[in-house]
mmCIF file of C-alpha atoms and ligand atoms in Angstrom:
data_model
loop_
_atom_site.group_PDB
_atom_site.id
_atom_site.type_symbol
_atom_site.label_atom_id
_atom_site.label_comp_id
_atom_site.label_asym_id
_atom_site.label_seq_id
_atom_site.Cartn_x
_atom_site.Cartn_y
_atom_site.Cartn_z
ATOM 1 C CA VAL O 1 52.536 -41.899 68.760
ATOM 2 C CA PRO O 2 48.788 -41.646 68.117
ATOM 3 C CA LEU O 3 48.085 -38.977 65.480
ATOM 4 C CA SER O 4 46.287 -36.834 68.030
ATOM 5 C CA GLU O 5 49.454 -36.658 70.104
ATOM 6 C CA ALA O 6 51.849 -35.887 67.230
ATOM 7 C CA ARG O 7 53.347 -32.403 67.325
ATOM 8 C CA VAL O 8 54.920 -30.132 64.710
ATOM 9 C CA PRO O 9 56.782 -27.076 66.019
ATOM 10 C CA LEU O 10 54.940 -23.932 64.951
ATOM 11 C CA THR O 11 58.254 -22.502 63.765
ATOM 12 C CA ASP O 12 58.996 -25.361 61.329
ATOM 13 C CA GLU O 13 59.537 -23.764 57.901
ATOM 14 C CA GLY O 14 57.716 -26.700 56.381
ATOM 15 C CA PHE O 15 54.609 -25.376 58.094
ATOM 16 C CA VAL O 16 55.437 -21.659 57.850
ATOM 17 C CA ARG O 17 56.481 -21.591 54.168
ATOM 18 C CA GLY O 18 55.741 -25.021 52.716
ATOM 19 C CA ASP O 19 59.499 -25.580 52.610
ATOM 20 C CA GLY O 20 59.728 -29.334 52.380
ATOM 21 C CA CYS O 21 58.858 -32.321 50.239
ATOM 22 C CA PHE O 22 56.663 -35.382 50.583
ATOM 23 C CA GLU O 23 55.569 -38.716 49.171
ATOM 24 C CA VAL O 24 52.423 -40.779 49.563
ATOM 25 C CA VAL O 25 53.008 -44.528 49.335
ATOM 26 C CA ARG O 26 50.144 -46.960 48.884
ATOM 27 C CA CYS O 27 50.217 -50.132 50.963
ATOM 28 C CA TYR O 28 48.482 -53.128 49.471
ATOM 29 C CA ALA O 29 48.074 -56.264 51.588
ATOM 30 C CA GLY O 30 50.398 -54.938 54.246
ATOM 31 C CA ARG O 31 53.269 -54.004 51.956
ATOM 32 C CA PRO O 32 54.301 -50.710 50.351
ATOM 33 C CA PHE O 33 53.839 -50.578 46.578
ATOM 34 C CA ALA O 34 56.692 -49.244 44.381
ATOM 35 C CA LEU O 35 58.608 -48.153 47.470
ATOM 36 C CA ASP O 36 61.936 -47.833 45.646
ATOM 37 C CA GLU O 37 60.412 -45.511 43.055
ATOM 38 C CA HIS O 38 58.811 -43.351 45.766
ATOM 39 C CA LEU O 39 62.100 -43.145 47.665
ATOM 40 C CA ALA O 40 63.967 -42.259 44.459
ATOM 41 C CA ARG O 41 61.475 -39.486 43.671
ATOM 42 C CA MET O 42 61.706 -38.254 47.266
ATOM 43 C CA ALA O 43 65.494 -38.164 46.892
ATOM 44 C CA ARG O 44 65.157 -35.992 43.757
ATOM 45 C CA SER O 45 62.725 -33.618 45.505
ATOM 46 C CA ALA O 46 64.931 -33.426 48.609
ATOM 47 C CA ALA O 47 68.026 -32.761 46.474
ATOM 48 C CA ALA O 48 66.244 -29.890 44.700
ATOM 49 C CA LEU O 49 65.413 -28.429 48.123
ATOM 50 C CA GLN O 50 68.844 -29.260 49.578
ATOM 51 C CA LEU O 51 67.201 -31.306 52.340
ATOM 52 C CA PRO O 52 68.606 -34.526 53.866
ATOM 53 C CA LEU O 53 66.753 -37.824 53.528
ATOM 54 C CA ASP O 54 67.895 -39.448 56.782
ATOM 55 C CA GLY O 55 65.173 -41.505 58.393
ATOM 56 C CA VAL O 56 62.726 -41.433 55.479
ATOM 57 C CA ALA O 57 63.057 -45.067 54.409
ATOM 58 C CA GLU O 58 62.829 -46.273 58.040
ATOM 59 C CA ALA O 59 59.742 -44.153 58.722
ATOM 60 C CA VAL O 60 57.929 -45.530 55.675
ATOM 61 C CA ALA O 61 58.977 -49.097 56.457
ATOM 62 C CA ASN O 62 57.746 -48.821 60.054
ATOM 63 C CA LEU O 63 54.340 -47.468 59.120
ATOM 64 C CA SER O 64 53.676 -49.633 56.080
ATOM 65 C CA ASP O 65 54.402 -53.007 57.650
ATOM 66 C CA GLY O 66 51.067 -54.823 57.838
ATOM 67 C CA PHE O 67 49.107 -51.691 56.930
ATOM 68 C CA GLU O 68 46.423 -51.259 54.264
ATOM 69 C CA GLY O 69 46.113 -47.649 53.122
ATOM 70 C CA TYR O 70 48.533 -44.815 52.525
ATOM 71 C CA VAL O 71 51.702 -43.734 54.264
ATOM 72 C CA ARG O 72 52.475 -40.041 53.898
ATOM 73 C CA VAL O 73 56.051 -39.047 54.619
ATOM 74 C CA MET O 74 57.279 -35.457 54.761
ATOM 75 C CA VAL O 75 60.706 -33.888 55.146
ATOM 76 C CA THR O 76 60.548 -30.335 56.445
ATOM 77 C CA ARG O 77 63.178 -27.623 56.766
ATOM 78 C CA GLY O 78 62.851 -27.225 60.522
ATOM 79 C CA PRO O 79 65.456 -26.103 61.401
ATOM 80 C CA PRO O 80 66.680 -28.649 62.009
ATOM 81 C CA PRO O 81 65.263 -30.708 59.124
ATOM 82 C CA ALA O 82 62.739 -33.243 60.353
ATOM 83 C CA VAL O 83 60.909 -36.322 59.039
ATOM 84 C CA TYR O 84 57.205 -36.799 59.738
ATOM 85 C CA ALA O 85 55.172 -39.776 58.623
ATOM 86 C CA MET O 86 51.602 -40.846 59.168
ATOM 87 C CA GLN O 87 49.120 -43.475 58.070
ATOM 88 C CA GLU O 88 46.034 -42.363 56.148
ATOM 89 C CA HIS O 89 42.856 -44.026 54.968
ATOM 90 C CA HIS O 90 41.136 -42.776 51.839
ATOM 91 C CA HIS O 91 38.486 -44.205 49.721
ATOM 92 C CA GLN O 92 38.491 -43.684 45.957
ATOM 93 C CA ASP O 93 35.548 -45.530 44.504
ATOM 94 C CA GLY O 94 36.581 -45.315 40.848
ATOM 95 C CA THR O 95 33.638 -43.104 39.875
ATOM 96 C CA PRO O 96 34.468 -41.386 36.551
ATOM 97 C CA MET O 97 35.645 -37.832 37.075
ATOM 98 C CA ARG O 98 34.421 -34.505 35.736
ATOM 99 C CA LEU O 99 37.263 -32.075 35.104
ATOM 100 C CA ARG O 100 37.377 -28.325 34.558
ATOM 101 C CA SER O 101 40.315 -26.948 32.576
ATOM 102 C CA LEU O 102 42.197 -24.157 34.329
ATOM 103 C CA ALA O 103 45.444 -22.298 33.656
ATOM 104 C CA ALA O 104 48.303 -23.263 35.968
ATOM 105 C CA PRO O 105 51.079 -20.750 35.224
ATOM 106 C CA TRP O 106 52.911 -21.779 38.415
ATOM 107 C CA LEU O 107 53.893 -25.105 36.809
ATOM 108 C CA ALA O 108 57.221 -24.608 35.070
ATOM 109 C CA PRO O 109 59.084 -26.718 32.474
ATOM 110 C CA LEU O 110 61.806 -29.011 33.803
ATOM 111 C CA GLY O 111 65.053 -27.152 34.237
ATOM 112 C CA SER O 112 63.481 -23.675 34.169
ATOM 113 C CA THR O 113 63.249 -23.433 37.973
ATOM 114 C CA VAL O 114 65.083 -25.457 40.578
ATOM 115 C CA LEU O 115 61.836 -26.985 41.888
ATOM 116 C CA ALA O 116 60.190 -27.874 38.560
ATOM 117 C CA GLY O 117 59.002 -31.465 38.797
ATOM 118 C CA ALA O 118 59.700 -31.699 42.551
ATOM 119 C CA LYS O 119 56.991 -32.915 44.928
ATOM 120 C CA THR O 120 57.174 -30.082 47.430
ATOM 121 C CA LEU O 121 54.827 -29.338 50.318
ATOM 122 C CA SER O 122 53.616 -26.179 48.545
ATOM 123 C CA TYR O 123 50.305 -27.395 47.084
ATOM 124 C CA ALA O 124 48.264 -24.252 47.732
ATOM 125 C CA ASN O 125 48.005 -23.381 44.015
ATOM 126 C CA ALA O 126 46.966 -26.913 43.166
ATOM 127 C CA VAL O 127 44.272 -27.191 45.814
ATOM 128 C CA ALA O 128 43.015 -23.684 45.012
ATOM 129 C CA ALA O 129 42.505 -24.825 41.407
ATOM 130 C CA ARG O 130 40.657 -27.912 42.660
ATOM 131 C CA ARG O 131 38.449 -25.722 44.849
ATOM 132 C CA LEU O 132 37.634 -23.446 41.890
ATOM 133 C CA ALA O 133 36.700 -26.457 39.777
ATOM 134 C CA GLN O 134 34.574 -27.916 42.566
ATOM 135 C CA GLY O 135 32.873 -24.544 43.050
ATOM 136 C CA GLU O 136 31.679 -24.863 39.456
ATOM 137 C CA GLY O 137 30.320 -28.354 40.039
ATOM 138 C CA TYR O 138 33.278 -30.383 38.726
ATOM 139 C CA ASP O 139 35.274 -32.964 40.683
ATOM 140 C CA ASP O 140 38.727 -31.627 39.927
ATOM 141 C CA ALA O 141 40.824 -29.323 37.777
ATOM 142 C CA LEU O 142 42.679 -30.152 34.575
ATOM 143 C CA LEU O 143 45.726 -27.906 34.608
ATOM 144 C CA LEU O 144 47.054 -26.205 31.454
ATOM 145 C CA ASP O 145 50.114 -24.072 30.896
ATOM 146 C CA ARG O 146 49.942 -20.455 29.653
ATOM 147 C CA ASP O 147 49.643 -21.663 26.046
ATOM 148 C CA GLY O 148 46.828 -24.088 26.776
ATOM 149 C CA VAL O 149 49.105 -27.151 26.774
ATOM 150 C CA VAL O 150 47.641 -29.965 28.893
ATOM 151 C CA LEU O 151 49.739 -30.720 32.003
ATOM 152 C CA GLU O 152 48.156 -32.746 34.841
ATOM 153 C CA GLY O 153 45.596 -32.651 37.622
ATOM 154 C CA PRO O 154 46.267 -31.039 41.028
ATOM 155 C CA THR O 155 47.144 -34.474 42.459
ATOM 156 C CA ASN O 156 46.911 -36.812 39.486
ATOM 157 C CA SER O 157 48.287 -37.468 36.023
ATOM 158 C CA VAL O 158 46.150 -37.139 32.921
ATOM 159 C CA LEU O 159 46.365 -39.468 29.933
ATOM 160 C CA TRP O 160 44.164 -40.029 26.921
ATOM 161 C CA VAL O 161 43.538 -42.495 24.116
ATOM 162 C CA GLU O 162 43.878 -41.616 20.435
ATOM 163 C CA SER O 163 42.831 -44.570 18.229
ATOM 164 C CA ASP O 164 44.117 -47.149 20.737
ATOM 165 C CA ARG O 165 47.335 -45.190 21.335
ATOM 166 C CA VAL O 166 47.770 -43.949 24.904
ATOM 167 C CA VAL O 167 49.356 -40.507 25.196
ATOM 168 C CA ALA O 168 50.407 -38.341 28.123
ATOM 169 C CA PRO O 169 51.920 -34.891 28.642
ATOM 170 C CA ALA O 170 55.711 -34.946 28.313
ATOM 171 C CA LEU O 171 57.629 -34.924 31.590
ATOM 172 C CA ARG O 172 59.749 -32.041 30.249
ATOM 173 C CA LEU O 173 56.658 -29.848 30.711
ATOM 174 C CA GLY O 174 57.278 -30.072 34.464
ATOM 175 C CA VAL O 175 54.461 -32.462 35.370
ATOM 176 C CA LEU O 176 55.166 -34.857 38.214
ATOM 177 C CA ASP O 177 56.953 -38.061 37.193
ATOM 178 C CA SER O 178 53.979 -40.096 38.361
ATOM 179 C CA ILE O 179 54.567 -43.612 39.604
ATOM 180 C CA SER O 180 51.078 -44.807 38.696
ATOM 181 C CA ARG O 181 51.586 -43.391 35.202
ATOM 182 C CA ARG O 182 54.785 -45.435 35.028
ATOM 183 C CA VAL O 183 52.757 -48.516 35.958
ATOM 184 C CA VAL O 184 50.431 -47.762 33.026
ATOM 185 C CA GLY O 185 53.543 -47.487 30.870
ATOM 186 C CA ARG O 186 54.423 -51.075 31.803
ATOM 187 C CA LEU O 187 50.980 -52.257 30.683
ATOM 188 C CA THR O 188 50.903 -50.396 27.376
ATOM 189 C CA PRO O 189 53.206 -48.045 25.454
ATOM 190 C CA VAL O 190 52.634 -44.411 26.485
ATOM 191 C CA THR O 191 53.643 -41.728 23.998
ATOM 192 C CA GLU O 192 54.677 -38.389 25.469
ATOM 193 C CA VAL O 193 53.151 -35.376 23.754
ATOM 194 C CA GLU O 194 52.991 -31.620 24.066
ATOM 195 C CA ALA O 195 49.351 -31.075 23.199
ATOM 196 C CA THR O 196 46.839 -28.304 23.670
ATOM 197 C CA LEU O 197 43.390 -28.910 25.102
ATOM 198 C CA ASP O 198 41.689 -29.200 21.687
ATOM 199 C CA ARG O 199 43.688 -32.372 20.991
ATOM 200 C CA LEU O 200 42.593 -33.930 24.297
ATOM 201 C CA MET O 201 38.999 -32.950 23.498
ATOM 202 C CA ALA O 202 39.254 -35.002 20.296
ATOM 203 C CA ALA O 203 40.437 -38.101 22.224
ATOM 204 C CA ASP O 204 38.470 -41.358 22.309
ATOM 205 C CA GLU O 205 38.951 -41.704 26.074
ATOM 206 C CA VAL O 206 40.508 -39.694 28.885
ATOM 207 C CA PHE O 207 41.661 -41.045 32.240
ATOM 208 C CA VAL O 208 43.644 -40.049 35.294
ATOM 209 C CA THR O 209 46.161 -42.005 37.302
ATOM 210 C CA SER O 210 47.525 -41.512 40.790
ATOM 211 C CA THR O 211 48.574 -43.528 43.792
ATOM 212 C CA ALA O 212 45.074 -42.924 45.185
ATOM 213 C CA HIS O 213 43.024 -43.098 41.951
ATOM 214 C CA GLU O 214 44.947 -45.968 40.307
ATOM 215 C CA VAL O 215 43.354 -45.722 36.820
ATOM 216 C CA THR O 216 40.076 -43.788 36.800
ATOM 217 C CA GLY O 217 38.039 -42.769 33.760
ATOM 218 C CA VAL O 218 37.188 -39.163 32.951
ATOM 219 C CA ALA O 219 33.572 -38.550 31.923
ATOM 220 C CA THR O 220 33.700 -34.782 31.397
ATOM 221 C CA VAL O 221 36.176 -32.064 30.542
ATOM 222 C CA ASP O 222 34.429 -28.683 30.517
ATOM 223 C CA ASP O 223 31.435 -29.171 28.194
ATOM 224 C CA ARG O 224 32.750 -32.330 26.477
ATOM 225 C CA THR O 225 31.585 -35.733 27.707
ATOM 226 C CA TRP O 226 32.654 -39.331 27.108
ATOM 227 C CA PRO O 227 31.103 -42.639 28.189
ATOM 228 C CA ALA O 228 33.524 -43.567 30.985
ATOM 229 C CA PRO O 229 35.396 -45.664 31.622
ATOM 230 C CA GLY O 230 36.038 -46.427 27.954
ATOM 231 C CA PRO O 231 37.288 -49.878 26.889
ATOM 232 C CA VAL O 232 41.008 -49.037 26.955
ATOM 233 C CA THR O 233 40.678 -47.326 30.328
ATOM 234 C CA ALA O 234 38.754 -50.295 31.756
ATOM 235 C CA ARG O 235 41.427 -52.697 30.492
ATOM 236 C CA LEU O 236 44.213 -50.581 32.012
ATOM 237 C CA ALA O 237 42.340 -50.217 35.316
ATOM 238 C CA GLN O 238 42.097 -54.007 35.553
ATOM 239 C CA GLY O 239 45.731 -54.379 34.497
ATOM 240 C CA PHE O 240 46.750 -51.929 37.203
ATOM 241 C CA ARG O 241 44.794 -53.913 39.831
ATOM 242 C CA ASP O 242 46.394 -57.151 38.700
ATOM 243 C CA HIS O 243 49.829 -55.529 38.760
ATOM 244 C CA VAL O 244 49.562 -54.202 42.316
ATOM 245 C CA THR O 245 48.324 -57.504 43.645
ATOM 246 C CA THR O 246 51.146 -59.487 42.028
ATOM 247 C CA ALA O 247 54.208 -57.191 41.764
ATOM 248 C CA ARG O 248 55.287 -55.098 44.718
HETATM 249 C C1 LIG H 1 50.816 -32.966 40.807
HETATM 250 C C2 LIG H 1 50.677 -34.450 40.779
HETATM 251 N N1 LIG H 1 50.675 -35.082 39.590
HETATM 252 C C3 LIG H 1 50.551 -36.427 39.520
HETATM 253 C C4 LIG H 1 50.410 -37.206 40.660
HETATM 254 C C5 LIG H 1 50.311 -38.692 40.559
HETATM 255 O O1 LIG H 1 51.526 -39.246 40.987
HETATM 256 P P1 LIG H 1 51.604 -40.737 41.546
HETATM 257 O O2 LIG H 1 51.108 -41.609 40.443
HETATM 258 O O3 LIG H 1 53.056 -40.961 41.793
HETATM 259 O O4 LIG H 1 50.756 -40.790 42.748
HETATM 260 C C6 LIG H 1 50.415 -36.583 41.907
HETATM 261 C C7 LIG H 1 50.296 -37.389 43.132
HETATM 262 O O5 LIG H 1 50.151 -36.872 44.212
HETATM 263 C C8 LIG H 1 50.547 -35.180 41.967
HETATM 264 O O6 LIG H 1 50.554 -34.531 43.159
#
């Protein structure tokens, strides 16, 4: 149905309590990119929430065929559990980002809570952090744990370059197992680290990855600046582009 005619029952617990999970799949040239990995991650999120996955693959396939943009698919609690999917258009222009570091004590290490690492509908903490950062003139937040260990952005992964070595926060910290970060890992070795903000501040380059951002340079974290994108970031951004246009 046209988006304007789509309806969600007001009583759906996905709406009332954020009880559900979702994925956003990028469609390039009319085909979904890394669909199997998105469906596998959705299956892990749904399992953590004890939600069924029936109809998810069909919904994504229907909406991505011939489409250029993003397909968002959500499974909500209902009851009964329901699948919603919609097409979205976004434009990320690759402009280097300015990030503000903020504590994110709601992000928990893998295994410490049943939903750690799951992509649930409950993004209120994440978007509140983004709003705080934007209120201070930054583009987005850079989330840290209680001890100042670097985690991720509200909707993106953070990586950095140390003397040509690309590093990223360890998945055991509870950051999302990002599919675009995995793509970067196919272009260059990525070393997982547990590192506080001072180590990132000493990096040669910082960049973010996400389904929407692909590989985007970071020009500022708090009061530290870098010329962005740096050479490694630029090479990875091009590699990412090449990858999505050849491998699907
Ligand atoms: C919290 C979080 N981290 C990282 C990412 C990047 O993940 P992906 O590369 O799979 O889009 C996202 C994407 O929405 C996210 O919400």
